[in-house]
Tab-separated table of C-alpha atoms in Angstrom:
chain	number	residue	atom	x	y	z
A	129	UNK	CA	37.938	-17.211	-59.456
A	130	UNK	CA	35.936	-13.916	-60.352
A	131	UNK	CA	33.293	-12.652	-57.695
A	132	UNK	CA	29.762	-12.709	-59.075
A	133	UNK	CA	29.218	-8.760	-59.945
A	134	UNK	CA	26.998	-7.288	-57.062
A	135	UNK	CA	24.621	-4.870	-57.801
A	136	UNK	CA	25.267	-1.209	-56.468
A	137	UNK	CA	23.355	1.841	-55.043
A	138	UNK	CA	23.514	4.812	-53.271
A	139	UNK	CA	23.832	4.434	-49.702
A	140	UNK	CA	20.907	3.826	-47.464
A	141	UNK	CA	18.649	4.168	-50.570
A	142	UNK	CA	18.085	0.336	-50.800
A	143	UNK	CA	17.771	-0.017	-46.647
A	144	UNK	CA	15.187	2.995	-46.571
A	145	UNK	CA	12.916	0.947	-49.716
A	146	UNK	CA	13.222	-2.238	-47.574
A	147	UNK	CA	12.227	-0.568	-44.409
A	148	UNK	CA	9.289	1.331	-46.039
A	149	UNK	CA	8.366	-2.179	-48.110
A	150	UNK	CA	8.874	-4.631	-44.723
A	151	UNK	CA	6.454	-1.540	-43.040
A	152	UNK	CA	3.839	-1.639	-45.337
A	153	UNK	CA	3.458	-5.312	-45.779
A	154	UNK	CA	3.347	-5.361	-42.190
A	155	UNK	CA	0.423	-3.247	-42.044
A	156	UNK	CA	-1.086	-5.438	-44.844
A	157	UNK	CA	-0.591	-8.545	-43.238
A	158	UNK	CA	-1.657	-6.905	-39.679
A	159	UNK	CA	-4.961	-5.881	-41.028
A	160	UNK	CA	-5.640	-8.867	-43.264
A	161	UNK	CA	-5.216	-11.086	-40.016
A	162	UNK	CA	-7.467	-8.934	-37.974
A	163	UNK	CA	-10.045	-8.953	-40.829
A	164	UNK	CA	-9.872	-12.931	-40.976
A	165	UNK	CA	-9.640	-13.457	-37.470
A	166	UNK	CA	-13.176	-11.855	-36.938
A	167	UNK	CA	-14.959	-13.580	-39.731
A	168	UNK	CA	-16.554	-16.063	-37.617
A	169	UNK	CA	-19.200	-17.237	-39.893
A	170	UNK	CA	-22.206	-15.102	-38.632
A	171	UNK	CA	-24.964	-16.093	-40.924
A	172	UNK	CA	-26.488	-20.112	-41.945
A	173	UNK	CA	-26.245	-20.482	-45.948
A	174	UNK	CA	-29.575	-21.779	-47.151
A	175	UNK	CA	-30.201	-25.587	-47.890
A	176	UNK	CA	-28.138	-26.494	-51.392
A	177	UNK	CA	-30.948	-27.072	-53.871
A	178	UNK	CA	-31.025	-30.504	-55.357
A	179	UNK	CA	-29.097	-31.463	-58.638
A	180	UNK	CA	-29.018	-35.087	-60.712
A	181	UNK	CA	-29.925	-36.160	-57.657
A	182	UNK	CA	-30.879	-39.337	-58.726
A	183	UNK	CA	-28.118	-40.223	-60.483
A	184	UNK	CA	-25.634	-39.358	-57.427
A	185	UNK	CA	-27.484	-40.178	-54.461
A	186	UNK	CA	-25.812	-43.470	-52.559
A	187	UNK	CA	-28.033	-46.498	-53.699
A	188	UNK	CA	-28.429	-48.635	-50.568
A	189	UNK	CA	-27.542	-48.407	-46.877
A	190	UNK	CA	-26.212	-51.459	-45.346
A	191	UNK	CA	-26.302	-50.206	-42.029
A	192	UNK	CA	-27.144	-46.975	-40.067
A	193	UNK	CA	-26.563	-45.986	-36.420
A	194	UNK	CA	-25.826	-42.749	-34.506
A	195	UNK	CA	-28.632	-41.592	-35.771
A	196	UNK	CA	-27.763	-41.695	-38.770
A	197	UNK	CA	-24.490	-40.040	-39.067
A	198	UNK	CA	-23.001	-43.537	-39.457
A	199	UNK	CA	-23.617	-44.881	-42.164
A	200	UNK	CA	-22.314	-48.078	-44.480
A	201	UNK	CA	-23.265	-47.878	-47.856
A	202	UNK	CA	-23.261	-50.180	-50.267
A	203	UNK	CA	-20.678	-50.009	-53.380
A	204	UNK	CA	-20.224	-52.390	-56.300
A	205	UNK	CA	-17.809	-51.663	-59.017
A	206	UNK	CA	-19.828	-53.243	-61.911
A	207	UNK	CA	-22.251	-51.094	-60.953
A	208	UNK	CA	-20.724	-47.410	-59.495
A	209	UNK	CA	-17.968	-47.695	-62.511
A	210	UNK	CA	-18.742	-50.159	-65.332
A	211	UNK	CA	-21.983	-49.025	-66.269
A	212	UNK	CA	-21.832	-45.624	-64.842
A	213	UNK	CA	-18.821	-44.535	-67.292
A	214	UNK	CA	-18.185	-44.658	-70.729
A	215	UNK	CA	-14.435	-45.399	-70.450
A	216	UNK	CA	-14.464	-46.750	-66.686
A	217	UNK	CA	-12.526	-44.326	-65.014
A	218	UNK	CA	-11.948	-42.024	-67.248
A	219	UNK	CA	-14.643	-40.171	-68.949
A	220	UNK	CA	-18.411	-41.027	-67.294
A	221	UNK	CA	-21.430	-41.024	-69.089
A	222	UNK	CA	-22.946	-37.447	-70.702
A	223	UNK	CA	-25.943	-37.541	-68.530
A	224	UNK	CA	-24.332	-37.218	-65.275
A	225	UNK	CA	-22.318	-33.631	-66.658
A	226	UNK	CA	-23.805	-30.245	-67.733
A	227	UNK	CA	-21.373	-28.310	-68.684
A	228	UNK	CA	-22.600	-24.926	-69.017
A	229	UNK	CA	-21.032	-24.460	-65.351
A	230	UNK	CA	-17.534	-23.844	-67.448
A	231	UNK	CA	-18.813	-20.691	-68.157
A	232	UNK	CA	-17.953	-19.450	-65.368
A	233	UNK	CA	-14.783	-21.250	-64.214
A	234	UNK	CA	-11.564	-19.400	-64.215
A	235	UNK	CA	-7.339	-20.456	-63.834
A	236	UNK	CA	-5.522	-17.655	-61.906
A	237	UNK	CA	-3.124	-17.038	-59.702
A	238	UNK	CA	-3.163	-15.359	-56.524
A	239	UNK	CA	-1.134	-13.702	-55.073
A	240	UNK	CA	-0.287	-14.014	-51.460
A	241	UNK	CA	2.370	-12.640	-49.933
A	242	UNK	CA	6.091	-13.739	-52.218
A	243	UNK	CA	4.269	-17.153	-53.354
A	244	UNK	CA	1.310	-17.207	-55.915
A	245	UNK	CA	-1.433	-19.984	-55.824
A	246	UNK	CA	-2.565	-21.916	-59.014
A	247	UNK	CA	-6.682	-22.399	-58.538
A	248	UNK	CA	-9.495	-23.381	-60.648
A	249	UNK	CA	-12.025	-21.121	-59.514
A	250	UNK	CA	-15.722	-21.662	-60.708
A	251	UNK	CA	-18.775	-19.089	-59.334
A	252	UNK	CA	-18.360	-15.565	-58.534
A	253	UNK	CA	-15.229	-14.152	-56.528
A	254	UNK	CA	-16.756	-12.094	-54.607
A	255	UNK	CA	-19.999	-12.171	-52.705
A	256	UNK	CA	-20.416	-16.143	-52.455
A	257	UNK	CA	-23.467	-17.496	-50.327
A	258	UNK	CA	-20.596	-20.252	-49.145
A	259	UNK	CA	-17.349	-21.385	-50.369
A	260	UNK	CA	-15.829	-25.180	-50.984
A	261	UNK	CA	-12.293	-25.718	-51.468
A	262	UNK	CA	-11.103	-28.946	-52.425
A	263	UNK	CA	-7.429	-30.226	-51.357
A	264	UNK	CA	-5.999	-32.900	-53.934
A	265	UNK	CA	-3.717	-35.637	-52.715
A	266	UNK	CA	-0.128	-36.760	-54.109
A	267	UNK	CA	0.581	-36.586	-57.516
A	268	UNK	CA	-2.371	-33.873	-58.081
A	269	UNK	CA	-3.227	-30.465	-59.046
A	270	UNK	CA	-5.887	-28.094	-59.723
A	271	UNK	CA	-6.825	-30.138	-62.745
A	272	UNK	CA	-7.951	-32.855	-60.986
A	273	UNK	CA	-10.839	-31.031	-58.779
A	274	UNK	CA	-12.085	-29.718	-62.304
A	275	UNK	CA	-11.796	-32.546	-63.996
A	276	UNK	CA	-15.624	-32.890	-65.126
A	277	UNK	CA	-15.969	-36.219	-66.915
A	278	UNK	CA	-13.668	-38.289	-64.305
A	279	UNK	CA	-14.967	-39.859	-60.649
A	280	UNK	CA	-17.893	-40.645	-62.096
A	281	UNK	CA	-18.540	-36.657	-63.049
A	282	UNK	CA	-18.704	-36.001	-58.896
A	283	UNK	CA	-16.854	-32.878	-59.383
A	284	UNK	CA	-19.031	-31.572	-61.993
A	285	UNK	CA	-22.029	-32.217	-59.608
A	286	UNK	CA	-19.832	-30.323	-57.035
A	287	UNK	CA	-19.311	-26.909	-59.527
A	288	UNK	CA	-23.289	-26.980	-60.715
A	289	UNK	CA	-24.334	-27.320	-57.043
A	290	UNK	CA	-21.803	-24.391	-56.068
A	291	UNK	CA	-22.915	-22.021	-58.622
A	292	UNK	CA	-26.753	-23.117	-58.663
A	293	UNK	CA	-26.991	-21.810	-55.041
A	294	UNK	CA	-24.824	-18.801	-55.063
A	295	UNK	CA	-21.430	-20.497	-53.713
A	296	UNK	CA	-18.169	-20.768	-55.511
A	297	UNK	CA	-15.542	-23.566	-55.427
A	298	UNK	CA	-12.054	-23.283	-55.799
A	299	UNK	CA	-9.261	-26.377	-56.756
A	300	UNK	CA	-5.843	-24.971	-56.169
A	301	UNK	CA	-2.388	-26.738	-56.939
A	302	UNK	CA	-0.972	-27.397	-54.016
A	303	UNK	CA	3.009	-28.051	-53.504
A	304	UNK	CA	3.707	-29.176	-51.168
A	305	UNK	CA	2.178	-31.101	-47.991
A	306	UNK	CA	4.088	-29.331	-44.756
A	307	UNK	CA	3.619	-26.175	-43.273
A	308	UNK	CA	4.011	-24.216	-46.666
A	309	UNK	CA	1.027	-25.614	-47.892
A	310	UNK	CA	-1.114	-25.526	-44.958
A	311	UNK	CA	0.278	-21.627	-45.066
A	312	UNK	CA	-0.952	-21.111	-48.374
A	313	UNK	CA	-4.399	-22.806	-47.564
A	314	UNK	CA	-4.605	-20.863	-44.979
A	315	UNK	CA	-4.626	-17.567	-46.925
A	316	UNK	CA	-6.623	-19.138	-49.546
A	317	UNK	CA	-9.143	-19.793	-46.730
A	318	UNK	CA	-8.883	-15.913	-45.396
A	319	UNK	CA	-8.943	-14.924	-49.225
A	320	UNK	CA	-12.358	-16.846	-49.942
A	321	UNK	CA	-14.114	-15.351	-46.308
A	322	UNK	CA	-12.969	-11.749	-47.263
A	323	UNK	CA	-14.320	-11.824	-50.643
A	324	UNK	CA	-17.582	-13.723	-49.644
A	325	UNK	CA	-18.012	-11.383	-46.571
A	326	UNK	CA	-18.269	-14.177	-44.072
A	327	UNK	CA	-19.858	-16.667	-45.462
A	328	UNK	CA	-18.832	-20.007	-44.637
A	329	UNK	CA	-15.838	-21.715	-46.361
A	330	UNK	CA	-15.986	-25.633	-46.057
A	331	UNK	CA	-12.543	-27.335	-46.756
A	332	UNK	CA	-12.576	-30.881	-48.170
A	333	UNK	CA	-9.151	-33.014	-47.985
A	334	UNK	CA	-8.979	-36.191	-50.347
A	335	UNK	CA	-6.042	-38.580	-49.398
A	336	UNK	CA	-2.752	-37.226	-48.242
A	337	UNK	CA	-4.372	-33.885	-48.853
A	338	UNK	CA	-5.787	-34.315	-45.457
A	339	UNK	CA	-2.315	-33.684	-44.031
A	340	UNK	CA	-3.461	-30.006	-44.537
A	341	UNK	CA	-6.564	-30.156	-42.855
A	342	UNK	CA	-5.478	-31.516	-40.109
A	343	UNK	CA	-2.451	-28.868	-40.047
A	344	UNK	CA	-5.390	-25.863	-41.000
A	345	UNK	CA	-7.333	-27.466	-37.924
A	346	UNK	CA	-4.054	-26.031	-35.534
A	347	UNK	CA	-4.763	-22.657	-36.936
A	348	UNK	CA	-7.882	-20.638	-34.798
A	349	UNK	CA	-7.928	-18.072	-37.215
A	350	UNK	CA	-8.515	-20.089	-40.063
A	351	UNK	CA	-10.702	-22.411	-38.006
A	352	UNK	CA	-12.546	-19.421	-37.272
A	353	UNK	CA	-13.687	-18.592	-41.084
A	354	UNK	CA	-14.560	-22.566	-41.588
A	355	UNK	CA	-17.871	-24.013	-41.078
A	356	UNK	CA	-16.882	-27.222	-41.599
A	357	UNK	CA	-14.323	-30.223	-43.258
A	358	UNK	CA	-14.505	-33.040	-44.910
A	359	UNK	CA	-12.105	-36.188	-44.574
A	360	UNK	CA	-11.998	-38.448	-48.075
A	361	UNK	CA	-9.661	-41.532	-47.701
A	362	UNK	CA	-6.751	-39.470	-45.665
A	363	UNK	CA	-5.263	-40.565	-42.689
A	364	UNK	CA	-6.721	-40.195	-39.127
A	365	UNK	CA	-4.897	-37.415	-36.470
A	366	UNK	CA	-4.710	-38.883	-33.310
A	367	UNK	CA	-4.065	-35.817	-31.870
A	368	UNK	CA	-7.018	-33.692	-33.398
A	369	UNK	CA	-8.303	-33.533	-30.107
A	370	UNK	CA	-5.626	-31.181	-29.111
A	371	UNK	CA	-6.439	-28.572	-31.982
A	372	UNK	CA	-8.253	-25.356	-32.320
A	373	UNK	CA	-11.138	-26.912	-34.419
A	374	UNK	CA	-11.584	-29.284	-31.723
A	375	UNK	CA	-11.982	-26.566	-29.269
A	376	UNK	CA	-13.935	-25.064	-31.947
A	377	UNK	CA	-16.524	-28.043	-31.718
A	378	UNK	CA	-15.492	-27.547	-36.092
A	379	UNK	CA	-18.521	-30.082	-38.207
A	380	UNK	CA	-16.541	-32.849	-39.670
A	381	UNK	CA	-17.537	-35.430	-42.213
A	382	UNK	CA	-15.423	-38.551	-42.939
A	383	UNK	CA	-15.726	-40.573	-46.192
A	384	UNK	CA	-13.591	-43.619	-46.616
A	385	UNK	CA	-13.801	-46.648	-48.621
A	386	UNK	CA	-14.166	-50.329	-46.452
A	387	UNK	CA	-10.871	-51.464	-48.642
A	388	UNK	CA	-8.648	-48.627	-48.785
A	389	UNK	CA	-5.213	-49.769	-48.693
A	390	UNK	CA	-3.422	-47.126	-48.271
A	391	UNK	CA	-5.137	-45.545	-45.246
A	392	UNK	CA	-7.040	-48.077	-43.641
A	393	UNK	CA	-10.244	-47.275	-42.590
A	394	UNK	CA	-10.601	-48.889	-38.918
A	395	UNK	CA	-8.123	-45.759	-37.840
A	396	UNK	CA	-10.679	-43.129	-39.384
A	397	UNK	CA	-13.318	-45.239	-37.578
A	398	UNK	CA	-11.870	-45.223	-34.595
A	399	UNK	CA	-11.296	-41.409	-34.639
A	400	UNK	CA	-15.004	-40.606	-35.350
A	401	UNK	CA	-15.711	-43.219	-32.460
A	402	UNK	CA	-13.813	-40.762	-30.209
A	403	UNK	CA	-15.033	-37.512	-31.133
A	404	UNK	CA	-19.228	-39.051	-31.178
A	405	UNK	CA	-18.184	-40.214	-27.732
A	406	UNK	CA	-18.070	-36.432	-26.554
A	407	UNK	CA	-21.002	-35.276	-28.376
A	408	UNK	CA	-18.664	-33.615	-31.138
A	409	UNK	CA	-20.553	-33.084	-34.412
A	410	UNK	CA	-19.475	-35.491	-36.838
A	411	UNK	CA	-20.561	-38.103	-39.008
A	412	UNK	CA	-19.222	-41.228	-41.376
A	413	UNK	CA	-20.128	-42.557	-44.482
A	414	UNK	CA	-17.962	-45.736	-44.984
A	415	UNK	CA	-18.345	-47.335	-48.863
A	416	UNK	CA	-18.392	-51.331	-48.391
A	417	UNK	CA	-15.639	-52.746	-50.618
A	418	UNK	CA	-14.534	-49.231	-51.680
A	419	UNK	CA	-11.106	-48.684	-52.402
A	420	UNK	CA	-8.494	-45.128	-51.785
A	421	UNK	CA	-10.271	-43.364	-54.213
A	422	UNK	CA	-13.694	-44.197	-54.187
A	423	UNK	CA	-14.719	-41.510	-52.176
A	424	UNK	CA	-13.657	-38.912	-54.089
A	425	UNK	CA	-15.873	-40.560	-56.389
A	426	UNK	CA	-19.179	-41.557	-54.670
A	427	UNK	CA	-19.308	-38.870	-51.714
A	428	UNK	CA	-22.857	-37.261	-51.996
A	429	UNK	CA	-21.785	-33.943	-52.426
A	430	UNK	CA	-24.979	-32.333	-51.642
A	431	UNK	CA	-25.910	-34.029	-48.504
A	432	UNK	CA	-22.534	-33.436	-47.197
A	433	UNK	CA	-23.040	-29.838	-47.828
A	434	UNK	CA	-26.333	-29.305	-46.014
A	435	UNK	CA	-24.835	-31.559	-43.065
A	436	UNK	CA	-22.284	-28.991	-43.072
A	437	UNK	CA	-24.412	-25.827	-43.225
A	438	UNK	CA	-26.944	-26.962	-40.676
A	439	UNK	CA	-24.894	-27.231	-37.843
């Protein structure tokens, strides 16, 4: 069998343009992680200003304690689905969307280090008053966080509230659910604190997608440009109390729907039980009868925000 044909060149040409390439991304990647290491979020954003907030505020508490940062709220198909969308599911009623916000929302690609990211960016990429970053679960991609007229137009709500008080919000495609992803995260978190100069970068994980939270919560650099997460249906980590964001004393909220199936919600409980019992700042907002996605749905993405900020 014929050898493949091998590309030629002059002796130590190609080792000397490695060398000088390995060198300078070195000194890239050196200064980048200094850079992100020391954006501890230095300033408070101001309170998000309210929008539709009658139409996505959570109806009726069925029980409070903690005060107040447990919380069971009630949730009735008929009524959060049925006669909140105009094909349930799929495309939710006009006045729950504006949609002037697409104006300024972006697909790109960026570039870090050999592997690109896919992200729906909406706001400004540079100079952001705070920053929200939404991980998809299985079976997703960027569309899905920019989807405007599906889950009940929550992400919609999410991009005017972003861009109404300065912030920006990015949706990227990510592959995979392992250390590769938490990787690229990870520089998408740096990425979003460079360009904002500090502000704070909130990262919100809906299902499996809170494999890479948990794996981003590991990582005290990236823990370092956070002010907070959010937990939406994914599994619990029973050893978060070992992590960096942990140390941290990192805001967490946890959503979860009462029925979820696929990642029950007494573990999630249990979890916030532990971390309330040492004073940690977190809170719960559990939907009665809600199912694996309904969170994604009916979180109240505003007062989740300012929960965040204010801490």
């Amino acid at each position: 069998m014929a050898e493949a044909p091998v590309a030629r060149q002059a002796p130590n040409e190609g080792a000397d343009r490695v060398s000088m390439s390995t060198i300078l991304f070195s000194i890239r990647h050196l200064i980048g992680a200094l850079l992100f290491a020391s954006l501890a979020v230095s300033a408070r954003a101001e309170p998000v200003k309210p929008y539709k907030d009658a139409l996505f505020r959570y109806s009726k508490l069925l029980q409070e304690a903690d005060g107040g940062d447990f919380r069971v709220v009630d949730y009735q198909e008929l009524r959060d689905i049925n006669e909140r969308d105009q094909i349930p599911e799929r495309r939710v009623k006009r006045a729950y969307v504006s949609l002037g916000v697409k104006s300024v929302q972006v697909n790109e690609t960026l570039g870090f280090g050999e592997r690109g990211l896919d992200v729906t960016r909406v706001g400004p990429d540079r100079g952001a008053a705070f920053t929200v970053i939404f991980i998809h679960g299985r079976g997703g991609d960027r569309r899905l966080g920019a989807n405007d007229f599906a889950f009940g137009g929550n992400f919609n709500r999410l991009k005017n509230l972003a861009v109404a008080n300065g912030g920006t919000y990015y949706a990227p495609s990510v592959r995979s659910f392992d250390a590769a992803g938490v990787a690229d995260v990870s520089a998408l978190i740096r990425f979003a604190a460079e360009r904002s100069g500090g502000g704070p970068v909130i990262l919100s994980c809906a299902s499996m997608g809170s494999f890479i939270c948990w794996g981003i919560a590991r990582q005290e650099a990236a823990v370092s440009a956070l002010g907070g997460m959010m937990i939406m249906g994914g599994p619990a980590d029973p050893d978060f109390r070992k992590s960096a964001a942990y140390s941290a004393r990192l805001p967490i909220l946890f959503s979860h729907g009462s029925r979820d199936s696929v990642y029950p919600a007494e573990s999630q409980v249990a979890l916030y039980r532990s971390l309330r019992s040492k004073a940690y700042p977190v809170r719960f907002v559990l939907f009665e009868t809600g199912s694996h996605g309904t969170p994604i749905r009916m979180t109240d993405w505003r007062e989740a925000l300012n929960w965040i900020l204010d801490r």
